[in-house]
Amino acid sequence: MARHSGNRPVDGPELRVGVRVLVRRSAGADLTGEVVEDYAAVTDPGGGGHEWAPVHRWAVALDDGRLVFAGTEDLTIDPGSYRSAPNPNPNPNPNAAPGSAV
């Protein structure tokens, strides 16, 4: 399924527990970490919480050891955390005989 990163769709894994992410904050550099909990079931979809203490859906264990909470809009799946599946056919030439030099 495609997601949107900025204005362009990005194919890859869905945001879920276990996925590596970049956490964007209003100040400072992006932080990297792994999603460790999804609080979707306990967050109020109507914008619960207070302006001074907003409810955040995701708990992220940062690589530096801190735990932060972030909304979906603050997270981007780390593009370096996934790669396309390896080629199951080690022979790039389908017409070559098995074991022959290409």
PDB file of C-alpha atoms in Angstrom:
ATOM      1  CA  MET A   1       0.000   0.000   0.000  1.00  0.00           C
ATOM      2  CA  ALA A   2       1.295   3.472  -0.810  1.00  0.00           C
ATOM      3  CA  ARG A   3       1.725   6.151   1.824  1.00  0.00           C
ATOM      4  CA  HIS A   4       2.422   9.807   1.311  1.00  0.00           C
ATOM      5  CA  SER A   5       5.707  11.372   2.336  1.00  0.00           C
ATOM      6  CA  GLY A   6       5.398  15.074   1.677  1.00  0.00           C
ATOM      7  CA  ASN A   7       3.568  15.194  -1.634  1.00  0.00           C
ATOM      8  CA  ARG A   8       4.842  11.969  -3.135  1.00  0.00           C
ATOM      9  CA  PRO A   9       3.628   8.415  -2.458  1.00  0.00           C
ATOM     10  CA  VAL A  10       6.114   6.005  -0.884  1.00  0.00           C
ATOM     11  CA  ASP A  11       5.839   2.219  -1.144  1.00  0.00           C
ATOM     12  CA  GLY A  12       7.037   0.105   1.740  1.00  0.00           C
ATOM     13  CA  PRO A  13       6.024  -1.243   5.094  1.00  0.00           C
ATOM     14  CA  GLU A  14       3.119   0.182   7.033  1.00  0.00           C
ATOM     15  CA  LEU A  15       3.594   2.132  10.236  1.00  0.00           C
ATOM     16  CA  ARG A  16       3.260  -0.438  13.041  1.00  0.00           C
ATOM     17  CA  VAL A  17       5.062  -1.758  16.111  1.00  0.00           C
ATOM     18  CA  GLY A  18       8.568  -2.920  15.223  1.00  0.00           C
ATOM     19  CA  VAL A  19       9.094  -0.535  12.310  1.00  0.00           C
ATOM     20  CA  ARG A  20      12.101   1.813  12.342  1.00  0.00           C
ATOM     21  CA  VAL A  21      11.110   5.455  12.001  1.00  0.00           C
ATOM     22  CA  LEU A  22      12.390   9.001  11.810  1.00  0.00           C
ATOM     23  CA  VAL A  23      10.748  11.249  14.391  1.00  0.00           C
ATOM     24  CA  ARG A  24      10.384  14.878  13.301  1.00  0.00           C
ATOM     25  CA  ARG A  25      10.233  17.544  15.964  1.00  0.00           C
ATOM     26  CA  SER A  26       9.671  21.261  15.414  1.00  0.00           C
ATOM     27  CA  ALA A  27      13.250  22.023  16.457  1.00  0.00           C
ATOM     28  CA  GLY A  28      16.395  20.024  15.902  1.00  0.00           C
ATOM     29  CA  ALA A  29      17.335  17.114  13.715  1.00  0.00           C
ATOM     30  CA  ASP A  30      15.218  14.062  12.979  1.00  0.00           C
ATOM     31  CA  LEU A  31      15.649  11.301  15.558  1.00  0.00           C
ATOM     32  CA  THR A  32      15.727   7.615  14.688  1.00  0.00           C
ATOM     33  CA  GLY A  33      14.187   4.766  16.627  1.00  0.00           C
ATOM     34  CA  GLU A  34      11.730   1.893  16.626  1.00  0.00           C
ATOM     35  CA  VAL A  35       7.994   1.972  17.262  1.00  0.00           C
ATOM     36  CA  VAL A  36       7.403  -0.024  20.459  1.00  0.00           C
ATOM     37  CA  GLU A  37       3.698   0.590  21.144  1.00  0.00           C
ATOM     38  CA  ASP A  38       0.563   1.731  19.321  1.00  0.00           C
ATOM     39  CA  TYR A  39      -1.980   3.462  21.548  1.00  0.00           C
ATOM     40  CA  ALA A  40      -4.678   3.806  18.871  1.00  0.00           C
ATOM     41  CA  ALA A  41      -7.180   1.920  21.027  1.00  0.00           C
ATOM     42  CA  VAL A  42      -6.889   4.389  23.902  1.00  0.00           C
ATOM     43  CA  THR A  43      -6.549   7.669  22.053  1.00  0.00           C
ATOM     44  CA  ASP A  44      -9.652   9.755  21.468  1.00  0.00           C
ATOM     45  CA  PRO A  45     -10.211  10.134  17.710  1.00  0.00           C
ATOM     46  CA  GLY A  46     -12.011  13.415  18.400  1.00  0.00           C
ATOM     47  CA  GLY A  47      -8.806  15.163  19.424  1.00  0.00           C
ATOM     48  CA  GLY A  48      -8.804  14.359  23.130  1.00  0.00           C
ATOM     49  CA  GLY A  49      -6.295  15.711  25.556  1.00  0.00           C
ATOM     50  CA  HIS A  50      -5.356  19.316  26.026  1.00  0.00           C
ATOM     51  CA  GLU A  51      -3.424  21.739  23.867  1.00  0.00           C
ATOM     52  CA  TRP A  52      -0.669  21.713  26.482  1.00  0.00           C
ATOM     53  CA  ALA A  53      -0.686  17.896  26.692  1.00  0.00           C
ATOM     54  CA  PRO A  54      -1.782  16.412  23.367  1.00  0.00           C
ATOM     55  CA  VAL A  55      -2.432  12.669  23.116  1.00  0.00           C
ATOM     56  CA  HIS A  56       0.090  10.854  20.906  1.00  0.00           C
ATOM     57  CA  ARG A  57      -0.579   7.486  19.305  1.00  0.00           C
ATOM     58  CA  TRP A  58       2.930   6.036  18.994  1.00  0.00           C
ATOM     59  CA  ALA A  59       5.631   5.220  21.580  1.00  0.00           C
ATOM     60  CA  VAL A  60       9.082   5.228  19.979  1.00  0.00           C
ATOM     61  CA  ALA A  61      12.278   3.909  21.588  1.00  0.00           C
ATOM     62  CA  LEU A  62      14.980   6.191  20.219  1.00  0.00           C
ATOM     63  CA  ASP A  63      18.417   4.885  19.344  1.00  0.00           C
ATOM     64  CA  ASP A  64      19.900   7.068  22.099  1.00  0.00           C
ATOM     65  CA  GLY A  65      17.829   5.242  24.756  1.00  0.00           C
ATOM     66  CA  ARG A  66      15.022   7.770  25.265  1.00  0.00           C
ATOM     67  CA  LEU A  67      11.330   6.968  24.909  1.00  0.00           C
ATOM     68  CA  VAL A  68       9.205   9.549  23.085  1.00  0.00           C
ATOM     69  CA  PHE A  69       5.547   9.724  22.125  1.00  0.00           C
ATOM     70  CA  ALA A  70       4.547  11.031  18.707  1.00  0.00           C
ATOM     71  CA  GLY A  71       1.564  11.423  16.428  1.00  0.00           C
ATOM     72  CA  THR A  72       1.389   9.746  13.047  1.00  0.00           C
ATOM     73  CA  GLU A  73       2.109  13.070  11.343  1.00  0.00           C
ATOM     74  CA  ASP A  74       5.450  13.268  13.220  1.00  0.00           C
ATOM     75  CA  LEU A  75       6.735   9.913  11.945  1.00  0.00           C
ATOM     76  CA  THR A  76       8.272   8.785   8.687  1.00  0.00           C
ATOM     77  CA  ILE A  77       9.307   5.208   8.108  1.00  0.00           C
ATOM     78  CA  ASP A  78      13.114   5.138   7.991  1.00  0.00           C
ATOM     79  CA  PRO A  79      13.962   4.497   4.318  1.00  0.00           C
ATOM     80  CA  GLY A  80      17.172   2.746   5.356  1.00  0.00           C
ATOM     81  CA  SER A  81      15.299   0.184   7.457  1.00  0.00           C
ATOM     82  CA  TYR A  82      13.868  -1.830   4.606  1.00  0.00           C
ATOM     83  CA  ARG A  83      15.058  -3.042   1.242  1.00  0.00           C
ATOM     84  CA  SER A  84      13.392  -4.797  -1.623  1.00  0.00           C
ATOM     85  CA  ALA A  85      13.298  -8.577  -1.388  1.00  0.00           C
ATOM     86  CA  PRO A  86      16.408 -10.367  -2.666  1.00  0.00           C
ATOM     87  CA  ASN A  87      16.237 -11.982  -6.068  1.00  0.00           C
ATOM     88  CA  PRO A  88      15.102 -15.589  -5.452  1.00  0.00           C
ATOM     89  CA  ASN A  89      16.807 -16.613  -8.737  1.00  0.00           C
ATOM     90  CA  PRO A  90      20.577 -16.240  -8.380  1.00  0.00           C
ATOM     91  CA  ASN A  91      20.913 -16.817 -12.159  1.00  0.00           C
ATOM     92  CA  PRO A  92      20.213 -13.439 -13.819  1.00  0.00           C
ATOM     93  CA  ASN A  93      20.088 -15.047 -17.289  1.00  0.00           C
ATOM     94  CA  PRO A  94      17.014 -17.331 -17.448  1.00  0.00           C
ATOM     95  CA  ASN A  95      18.199 -18.861 -20.777  1.00  0.00           C
ATOM     96  CA  ALA A  96      21.580 -20.011 -19.428  1.00  0.00           C
ATOM     97  CA  ALA A  97      22.025 -23.602 -18.363  1.00  0.00           C
ATOM     98  CA  PRO A  98      22.365 -24.152 -14.587  1.00  0.00           C
ATOM     99  CA  GLY A  99      26.013 -23.961 -13.512  1.00  0.00           C
ATOM    100  CA  SER A 100      27.201 -22.367 -16.770  1.00  0.00           C
ATOM    101  CA  ALA A 101      29.166 -19.123 -16.859  1.00  0.00           C
ATOM    102  CA  VAL A 102      27.187 -16.076 -17.900  1.00  0.00           C
TER     103      VAL A 102
END
